[in-house]
Amino acid sequence: MTTAWGAAIFGCDGTTLGTEERAFFREADPFGFILFARNIDHPDQVRRLTGDLRDAVGRDAPITVDQEGGRVQRLRAPHWHEHLPPLDMLARARDPQRAMEVRSRLIAAELRAVGIDSNCAPVVDIAGAETHPFLRNRCYGTEAASVAALARAAAQGHLAEGVLPVMKHMPGHGRAAVDSHRDLPTVTAPREDLRRTDFAAFHALRDLPMAMTAHIVFTAIDDQPATLSAPVIDLIRTEIGFDGLLMTDDIEMEALSGSVGDRATRSIAAGCDVVLHCNGGPAARADVAAGVGRMTEAAMRRARAALALRHEGLGDPQDLARQLSDLIG
């Protein structure tokens, strides 16, 4: 029986792994890691860093990133392909589903080549009139069925290259009129409306291996943000039917209140499997590690099932880039 890992995904400070960081990660043994632009310089450097992170915990821990394309893209030119925002790319594509699959394979192939084996995509949120600009052109459309189909294509593209997709933001971020990085969005739509739209897109993708929560209050369900809400997490597991690994959005975001350790504890108590901690120094990391403890037996089962889907990629990035260019003109 595998010893339970720490119920956290941690960011690190820079382009190399410091001695104190290495020692902390060895002790905390987090489920995995996440990289940001501050961690990215050139391919050889990223390969060294991903290798050092795995060496620190002594296993093939998953390493994720936000590589949606467009504004949210941590690995950029000249070493990696640049991409249009998803909504803009889809508007130009002569075959949107095929373009999304090829684009996702290209992104995943480039990630796999530098030791990154998970990506916080696809975005399954439905764009609407009220969607805040920070999210809108990261979305795939305005209808549940088409968003689900495009997100399925994106997930298949990632999985074809051995990269784990993390769909977000459960159970739906599209109705948020404010940026949850800075404020707490509140959605007052009736539950039946949510079921037909926001929830329906995620329900169609309930078999995917990993997902991320939204820091949003749904007043029809609870007065707490989804990440901290047992009723919302129960809805994700039962009504939406998702039984994959559920991670929080960044626990440091200003939509949430209380200390970072308290937020982490409450997320796990609500039913999240792992807590994502992207920013913050050593003291904050230690508070999160103490707050989350070790992954539950159910979380470990979900984690092992997800990790079993990883494999070495097969795609040639240059060939995939040519295919994508042909599809979007």
PDB file of C-alpha atoms in Angstrom, residues 108-311:
ATOM      1  CA  ALA A 108       0.755  18.732 -24.445  1.00  0.00           C
ATOM      2  CA  ALA A 109       3.642  17.524 -26.617  1.00  0.00           C
ATOM      3  CA  GLU A 110       5.668  20.618 -25.724  1.00  0.00           C
ATOM      4  CA  LEU A 111       4.874  20.194 -22.037  1.00  0.00           C
ATOM      5  CA  ARG A 112       5.772  16.503 -21.987  1.00  0.00           C
ATOM      6  CA  ALA A 113       9.117  17.261 -23.626  1.00  0.00           C
ATOM      7  CA  VAL A 114      10.195  19.310 -20.589  1.00  0.00           C
ATOM      8  CA  GLY A 115       8.817  17.011 -17.892  1.00  0.00           C
ATOM      9  CA  ILE A 116       5.393  18.610 -17.340  1.00  0.00           C
ATOM     10  CA  ASP A 117       2.675  15.949 -17.387  1.00  0.00           C
ATOM     11  CA  SER A 118      -0.489  17.825 -16.413  1.00  0.00           C
ATOM     12  CA  ASN A 119      -2.196  20.980 -17.658  1.00  0.00           C
ATOM     13  CA  CYS A 120      -4.916  23.075 -16.002  1.00  0.00           C
ATOM     14  CA  ALA A 121      -7.191  22.890 -19.045  1.00  0.00           C
ATOM     15  CA  PRO A 122      -9.750  22.597 -20.582  1.00  0.00           C
ATOM     16  CA  VAL A 123     -11.843  25.541 -19.416  1.00  0.00           C
ATOM     17  CA  VAL A 124     -15.407  24.189 -19.249  1.00  0.00           C
ATOM     18  CA  ASP A 125     -16.990  27.442 -18.023  1.00  0.00           C
ATOM     19  CA  ILE A 126     -19.759  28.821 -20.242  1.00  0.00           C
ATOM     20  CA  ALA A 127     -19.300  32.399 -21.437  1.00  0.00           C
ATOM     21  CA  GLY A 128     -22.238  34.743 -21.019  1.00  0.00           C
ATOM     22  CA  ALA A 129     -23.078  38.427 -21.095  1.00  0.00           C
ATOM     23  CA  GLU A 130     -21.953  38.834 -17.487  1.00  0.00           C
ATOM     24  CA  THR A 131     -18.684  36.862 -17.719  1.00  0.00           C
ATOM     25  CA  HIS A 132     -15.787  38.932 -16.396  1.00  0.00           C
ATOM     26  CA  PRO A 133     -13.143  39.835 -19.036  1.00  0.00           C
ATOM     27  CA  PHE A 134     -10.456  37.944 -17.093  1.00  0.00           C
ATOM     28  CA  LEU A 135     -12.242  34.724 -18.111  1.00  0.00           C
ATOM     29  CA  ARG A 136     -14.368  35.385 -21.172  1.00  0.00           C
ATOM     30  CA  ASN A 137     -11.981  34.736 -24.070  1.00  0.00           C
ATOM     31  CA  ARG A 138     -10.500  31.787 -22.180  1.00  0.00           C
ATOM     32  CA  CYS A 139     -13.896  30.069 -22.582  1.00  0.00           C
ATOM     33  CA  TYR A 140     -14.884  27.830 -25.505  1.00  0.00           C
ATOM     34  CA  GLY A 141     -18.398  29.124 -26.151  1.00  0.00           C
ATOM     35  CA  THR A 142     -21.808  30.114 -24.852  1.00  0.00           C
ATOM     36  CA  GLU A 143     -23.753  26.823 -24.992  1.00  0.00           C
ATOM     37  CA  ALA A 144     -23.284  23.816 -22.718  1.00  0.00           C
ATOM     38  CA  ALA A 145     -23.340  21.189 -25.460  1.00  0.00           C
ATOM     39  CA  SER A 146     -20.789  22.886 -27.726  1.00  0.00           C
ATOM     40  CA  VAL A 147     -18.507  23.783 -24.801  1.00  0.00           C
ATOM     41  CA  ALA A 148     -18.581  20.168 -23.619  1.00  0.00           C
ATOM     42  CA  ALA A 149     -17.771  18.871 -27.110  1.00  0.00           C
ATOM     43  CA  LEU A 150     -14.839  21.250 -27.524  1.00  0.00           C
ATOM     44  CA  ALA A 151     -13.568  20.536 -24.020  1.00  0.00           C
ATOM     45  CA  ARG A 152     -13.768  16.809 -24.782  1.00  0.00           C
ATOM     46  CA  ALA A 153     -11.611  17.390 -27.863  1.00  0.00           C
ATOM     47  CA  ALA A 154      -9.107  19.336 -25.753  1.00  0.00           C
ATOM     48  CA  ALA A 155      -8.975  16.607 -23.119  1.00  0.00           C
ATOM     49  CA  GLN A 156      -8.475  13.917 -25.759  1.00  0.00           C
ATOM     50  CA  GLY A 157      -5.639  15.924 -27.274  1.00  0.00           C
ATOM     51  CA  HIS A 158      -3.878  16.137 -23.918  1.00  0.00           C
ATOM     52  CA  LEU A 159      -4.380  12.472 -23.103  1.00  0.00           C
ATOM     53  CA  ALA A 160      -3.095  11.423 -26.540  1.00  0.00           C
ATOM     54  CA  GLU A 161       0.257  12.959 -25.566  1.00  0.00           C
ATOM     55  CA  GLY A 162       0.257  11.506 -22.038  1.00  0.00           C
ATOM     56  CA  VAL A 163      -0.633  14.761 -20.277  1.00  0.00           C
ATOM     57  CA  LEU A 164      -3.391  14.831 -17.643  1.00  0.00           C
ATOM     58  CA  PRO A 165      -6.064  17.475 -18.327  1.00  0.00           C
ATOM     59  CA  VAL A 166      -7.506  19.348 -15.340  1.00  0.00           C
ATOM     60  CA  MET A 167     -10.941  20.694 -16.300  1.00  0.00           C
ATOM     61  CA  LYS A 168     -11.980  23.902 -14.608  1.00  0.00           C
ATOM     62  CA  HIS A 169     -13.648  25.602 -12.783  1.00  0.00           C
ATOM     63  CA  MET A 170     -16.185  23.251 -11.164  1.00  0.00           C
ATOM     64  CA  PRO A 171     -19.119  23.586 -10.971  1.00  0.00           C
ATOM     65  CA  GLY A 172     -18.934  26.634 -13.302  1.00  0.00           C
ATOM     66  CA  HIS A 173     -17.249  30.047 -13.351  1.00  0.00           C
ATOM     67  CA  GLY A 174     -18.925  31.625 -16.378  1.00  0.00           C
ATOM     68  CA  ARG A 175     -21.561  33.570 -14.448  1.00  0.00           C
ATOM     69  CA  ALA A 176     -18.943  35.349 -12.319  1.00  0.00           C
ATOM     70  CA  ALA A 177     -19.033  39.098 -12.920  1.00  0.00           C
ATOM     71  CA  VAL A 178     -15.898  39.796 -10.846  1.00  0.00           C
ATOM     72  CA  ASP A 179     -12.370  38.358 -10.907  1.00  0.00           C
ATOM     73  CA  SER A 180     -11.976  35.764  -8.134  1.00  0.00           C
ATOM     74  CA  HIS A 181      -8.262  36.573  -7.959  1.00  0.00           C
ATOM     75  CA  ARG A 182      -9.364  39.839  -6.309  1.00  0.00           C
ATOM     76  CA  ASP A 183     -12.990  39.492  -5.124  1.00  0.00           C
ATOM     77  CA  LEU A 184     -15.509  36.805  -4.229  1.00  0.00           C
ATOM     78  CA  PRO A 185     -18.047  36.310  -7.043  1.00  0.00           C
ATOM     79  CA  THR A 186     -21.650  35.563  -6.058  1.00  0.00           C
ATOM     80  CA  VAL A 187     -24.017  33.774  -8.442  1.00  0.00           C
ATOM     81  CA  THR A 188     -27.738  34.015  -7.668  1.00  0.00           C
ATOM     82  CA  ALA A 189     -29.099  31.885 -10.525  1.00  0.00           C
ATOM     83  CA  PRO A 190     -31.698  29.250  -9.558  1.00  0.00           C
ATOM     84  CA  ARG A 191     -30.388  25.727  -9.195  1.00  0.00           C
ATOM     85  CA  GLU A 192     -32.455  24.474 -12.135  1.00  0.00           C
ATOM     86  CA  ASP A 193     -30.881  27.070 -14.437  1.00  0.00           C
ATOM     87  CA  LEU A 194     -27.429  26.010 -13.255  1.00  0.00           C
ATOM     88  CA  ARG A 195     -28.303  22.365 -13.812  1.00  0.00           C
ATOM     89  CA  ARG A 196     -29.319  22.985 -17.435  1.00  0.00           C
ATOM     90  CA  THR A 197     -26.249  25.056 -18.305  1.00  0.00           C
ATOM     91  CA  ASP A 198     -23.150  25.346 -16.101  1.00  0.00           C
ATOM     92  CA  PHE A 199     -23.461  21.937 -14.465  1.00  0.00           C
ATOM     93  CA  ALA A 200     -24.483  20.188 -17.692  1.00  0.00           C
ATOM     94  CA  ALA A 201     -21.166  20.903 -19.406  1.00  0.00           C
ATOM     95  CA  PHE A 202     -19.220  19.327 -16.534  1.00  0.00           C
ATOM     96  CA  HIS A 203     -21.666  16.407 -16.327  1.00  0.00           C
ATOM     97  CA  ALA A 204     -20.826  15.534 -19.935  1.00  0.00           C
ATOM     98  CA  LEU A 205     -17.136  15.339 -18.930  1.00  0.00           C
ATOM     99  CA  ARG A 206     -17.572  13.602 -15.585  1.00  0.00           C
ATOM    100  CA  ASP A 207     -15.273  10.739 -16.646  1.00  0.00           C
ATOM    101  CA  LEU A 208     -12.167  12.967 -16.946  1.00  0.00           C
ATOM    102  CA  PRO A 209      -9.379  12.245 -14.453  1.00  0.00           C
ATOM    103  CA  MET A 210      -8.904  15.638 -12.745  1.00  0.00           C
ATOM    104  CA  ALA A 211     -10.772  18.883 -12.101  1.00  0.00           C
ATOM    105  CA  MET A 212     -10.375  22.205 -10.299  1.00  0.00           C
ATOM    106  CA  THR A 213     -12.930  24.002  -8.140  1.00  0.00           C
ATOM    107  CA  ALA A 214     -14.196  27.577  -8.442  1.00  0.00           C
ATOM    108  CA  HIS A 215     -13.954  30.180  -5.673  1.00  0.00           C
ATOM    109  CA  ILE A 216     -17.576  31.267  -6.206  1.00  0.00           C
ATOM    110  CA  VAL A 217     -20.672  31.396  -4.002  1.00  0.00           C
ATOM    111  CA  PHE A 218     -23.768  29.781  -5.512  1.00  0.00           C
ATOM    112  CA  THR A 219     -26.568  31.143  -3.323  1.00  0.00           C
ATOM    113  CA  ALA A 220     -28.992  28.453  -4.508  1.00  0.00           C
ATOM    114  CA  ILE A 221     -26.745  25.843  -2.871  1.00  0.00           C
ATOM    115  CA  ASP A 222     -24.730  27.385  -0.015  1.00  0.00           C
ATOM    116  CA  ASP A 223     -23.408  30.650   1.380  1.00  0.00           C
ATOM    117  CA  GLN A 224     -19.776  29.483   1.209  1.00  0.00           C
ATOM    118  CA  PRO A 225     -17.476  29.552  -1.843  1.00  0.00           C
ATOM    119  CA  ALA A 226     -17.617  26.281  -3.770  1.00  0.00           C
ATOM    120  CA  THR A 227     -14.064  25.339  -2.756  1.00  0.00           C
ATOM    121  CA  LEU A 228     -15.024  25.511   0.929  1.00  0.00           C
ATOM    122  CA  SER A 229     -18.576  24.206   0.598  1.00  0.00           C
ATOM    123  CA  ALA A 230     -19.471  20.612   1.476  1.00  0.00           C
ATOM    124  CA  PRO A 231     -22.881  20.946  -0.249  1.00  0.00           C
ATOM    125  CA  VAL A 232     -21.236  22.111  -3.500  1.00  0.00           C
ATOM    126  CA  ILE A 233     -18.572  19.379  -3.391  1.00  0.00           C
ATOM    127  CA  ASP A 234     -21.326  16.831  -2.746  1.00  0.00           C
ATOM    128  CA  LEU A 235     -23.168  18.193  -5.800  1.00  0.00           C
ATOM    129  CA  ILE A 236     -19.997  17.773  -7.879  1.00  0.00           C
ATOM    130  CA  ARG A 237     -19.699  14.150  -6.742  1.00  0.00           C
ATOM    131  CA  THR A 238     -23.373  13.173  -6.982  1.00  0.00           C
ATOM    132  CA  GLU A 239     -25.390  15.392  -9.317  1.00  0.00           C
ATOM    133  CA  ILE A 240     -22.546  16.105 -11.755  1.00  0.00           C
ATOM    134  CA  GLY A 241     -21.147  12.628 -11.115  1.00  0.00           C
ATOM    135  CA  PHE A 242     -17.430  13.473 -11.109  1.00  0.00           C
ATOM    136  CA  ASP A 243     -15.303  10.871  -9.307  1.00  0.00           C
ATOM    137  CA  GLY A 244     -11.887  12.043 -10.450  1.00  0.00           C
ATOM    138  CA  LEU A 245      -9.262  13.883  -8.421  1.00  0.00           C
ATOM    139  CA  LEU A 246     -10.625  17.272  -7.322  1.00  0.00           C
ATOM    140  CA  MET A 247      -8.140  20.052  -6.610  1.00  0.00           C
ATOM    141  CA  THR A 248      -8.854  23.571  -5.423  1.00  0.00           C
ATOM    142  CA  ASP A 249      -8.090  26.681  -7.386  1.00  0.00           C
ATOM    143  CA  ASP A 250      -5.183  28.619  -5.867  1.00  0.00           C
ATOM    144  CA  ILE A 251      -5.872  28.802  -2.147  1.00  0.00           C
ATOM    145  CA  GLU A 252      -4.146  32.202  -1.916  1.00  0.00           C
ATOM    146  CA  MET A 253      -6.682  33.995  -4.150  1.00  0.00           C
ATOM    147  CA  GLU A 254      -8.425  36.970  -2.560  1.00  0.00           C
ATOM    148  CA  ALA A 255     -11.898  35.541  -3.127  1.00  0.00           C
ATOM    149  CA  LEU A 256     -11.307  33.485   0.026  1.00  0.00           C
ATOM    150  CA  SER A 257     -11.003  34.818   3.560  1.00  0.00           C
ATOM    151  CA  GLY A 258      -9.148  33.610   6.644  1.00  0.00           C
ATOM    152  CA  SER A 259      -5.577  32.415   6.995  1.00  0.00           C
ATOM    153  CA  VAL A 260      -4.140  30.252   4.263  1.00  0.00           C
ATOM    154  CA  GLY A 261      -3.864  27.335   6.678  1.00  0.00           C
ATOM    155  CA  ASP A 262      -7.517  27.698   7.636  1.00  0.00           C
ATOM    156  CA  ARG A 263      -8.571  27.842   3.990  1.00  0.00           C
ATOM    157  CA  ALA A 264      -6.595  24.680   3.280  1.00  0.00           C
ATOM    158  CA  THR A 265      -8.139  22.821   6.212  1.00  0.00           C
ATOM    159  CA  ARG A 266     -11.659  23.876   5.255  1.00  0.00           C
ATOM    160  CA  SER A 267     -11.152  22.837   1.616  1.00  0.00           C
ATOM    161  CA  ILE A 268     -10.198  19.313   2.600  1.00  0.00           C
ATOM    162  CA  ALA A 269     -13.026  19.153   5.150  1.00  0.00           C
ATOM    163  CA  ALA A 270     -15.475  20.207   2.425  1.00  0.00           C
ATOM    164  CA  GLY A 271     -14.394  17.258   0.287  1.00  0.00           C
ATOM    165  CA  CYS A 272     -11.626  18.476  -2.020  1.00  0.00           C
ATOM    166  CA  ASP A 273      -8.886  15.899  -2.547  1.00  0.00           C
ATOM    167  CA  VAL A 274      -5.880  18.239  -2.769  1.00  0.00           C
ATOM    168  CA  VAL A 275      -5.215  21.943  -2.216  1.00  0.00           C
ATOM    169  CA  LEU A 276      -3.413  24.044  -4.826  1.00  0.00           C
ATOM    170  CA  HIS A 277      -0.969  26.562  -3.344  1.00  0.00           C
ATOM    171  CA  CYS A 278       0.617  28.636  -6.103  1.00  0.00           C
ATOM    172  CA  ASN A 279       2.215  31.629  -4.373  1.00  0.00           C
ATOM    173  CA  GLY A 280       3.479  32.514  -0.936  1.00  0.00           C
ATOM    174  CA  GLY A 281       6.704  31.925   0.927  1.00  0.00           C
ATOM    175  CA  PRO A 282       7.968  29.135   3.178  1.00  0.00           C
ATOM    176  CA  ALA A 283       5.706  30.022   6.121  1.00  0.00           C
ATOM    177  CA  ALA A 284       2.575  29.875   3.959  1.00  0.00           C
ATOM    178  CA  ARG A 285       3.639  26.549   2.455  1.00  0.00           C
ATOM    179  CA  ALA A 286       4.200  25.127   5.911  1.00  0.00           C
ATOM    180  CA  ASP A 287       0.756  26.315   7.025  1.00  0.00           C
ATOM    181  CA  VAL A 288      -0.860  24.665   4.005  1.00  0.00           C
ATOM    182  CA  ALA A 289       1.013  21.406   4.561  1.00  0.00           C
ATOM    183  CA  ALA A 290      -0.077  21.344   8.192  1.00  0.00           C
ATOM    184  CA  GLY A 291      -3.642  22.263   7.266  1.00  0.00           C
ATOM    185  CA  VAL A 292      -4.189  19.577   4.640  1.00  0.00           C
ATOM    186  CA  GLY A 293      -2.414  16.606   6.191  1.00  0.00           C
ATOM    187  CA  ARG A 294      -2.261  13.429   4.121  1.00  0.00           C
ATOM    188  CA  MET A 295      -4.535  12.420   1.266  1.00  0.00           C
ATOM    189  CA  THR A 296      -7.530  10.292   2.182  1.00  0.00           C
ATOM    190  CA  GLU A 297      -7.897   6.737   0.916  1.00  0.00           C
ATOM    191  CA  ALA A 298     -10.503   7.930  -1.620  1.00  0.00           C
ATOM    192  CA  ALA A 299      -8.203  10.724  -2.794  1.00  0.00           C
ATOM    193  CA  MET A 300      -5.326   8.285  -3.209  1.00  0.00           C
ATOM    194  CA  ARG A 301      -7.544   5.987  -5.274  1.00  0.00           C
ATOM    195  CA  ARG A 302      -8.510   8.867  -7.552  1.00  0.00           C
ATOM    196  CA  ALA A 303      -4.907  10.048  -7.772  1.00  0.00           C
ATOM    197  CA  ARG A 304      -3.576   6.630  -8.763  1.00  0.00           C
ATOM    198  CA  ALA A 305      -6.281   6.275 -11.422  1.00  0.00           C
ATOM    199  CA  ALA A 306      -5.330   9.660 -12.909  1.00  0.00           C
ATOM    200  CA  LEU A 307      -1.585   9.033 -12.828  1.00  0.00           C
ATOM    201  CA  ALA A 308      -2.024   5.709 -14.636  1.00  0.00           C
ATOM    202  CA  LEU A 309      -3.080   7.680 -17.739  1.00  0.00           C
ATOM    203  CA  ARG A 310       0.338   9.312 -18.158  1.00  0.00           C
ATOM    204  CA  HIS A 311       2.631   8.065 -20.922  1.00  0.00           C
TER     205      HIS A 311
END
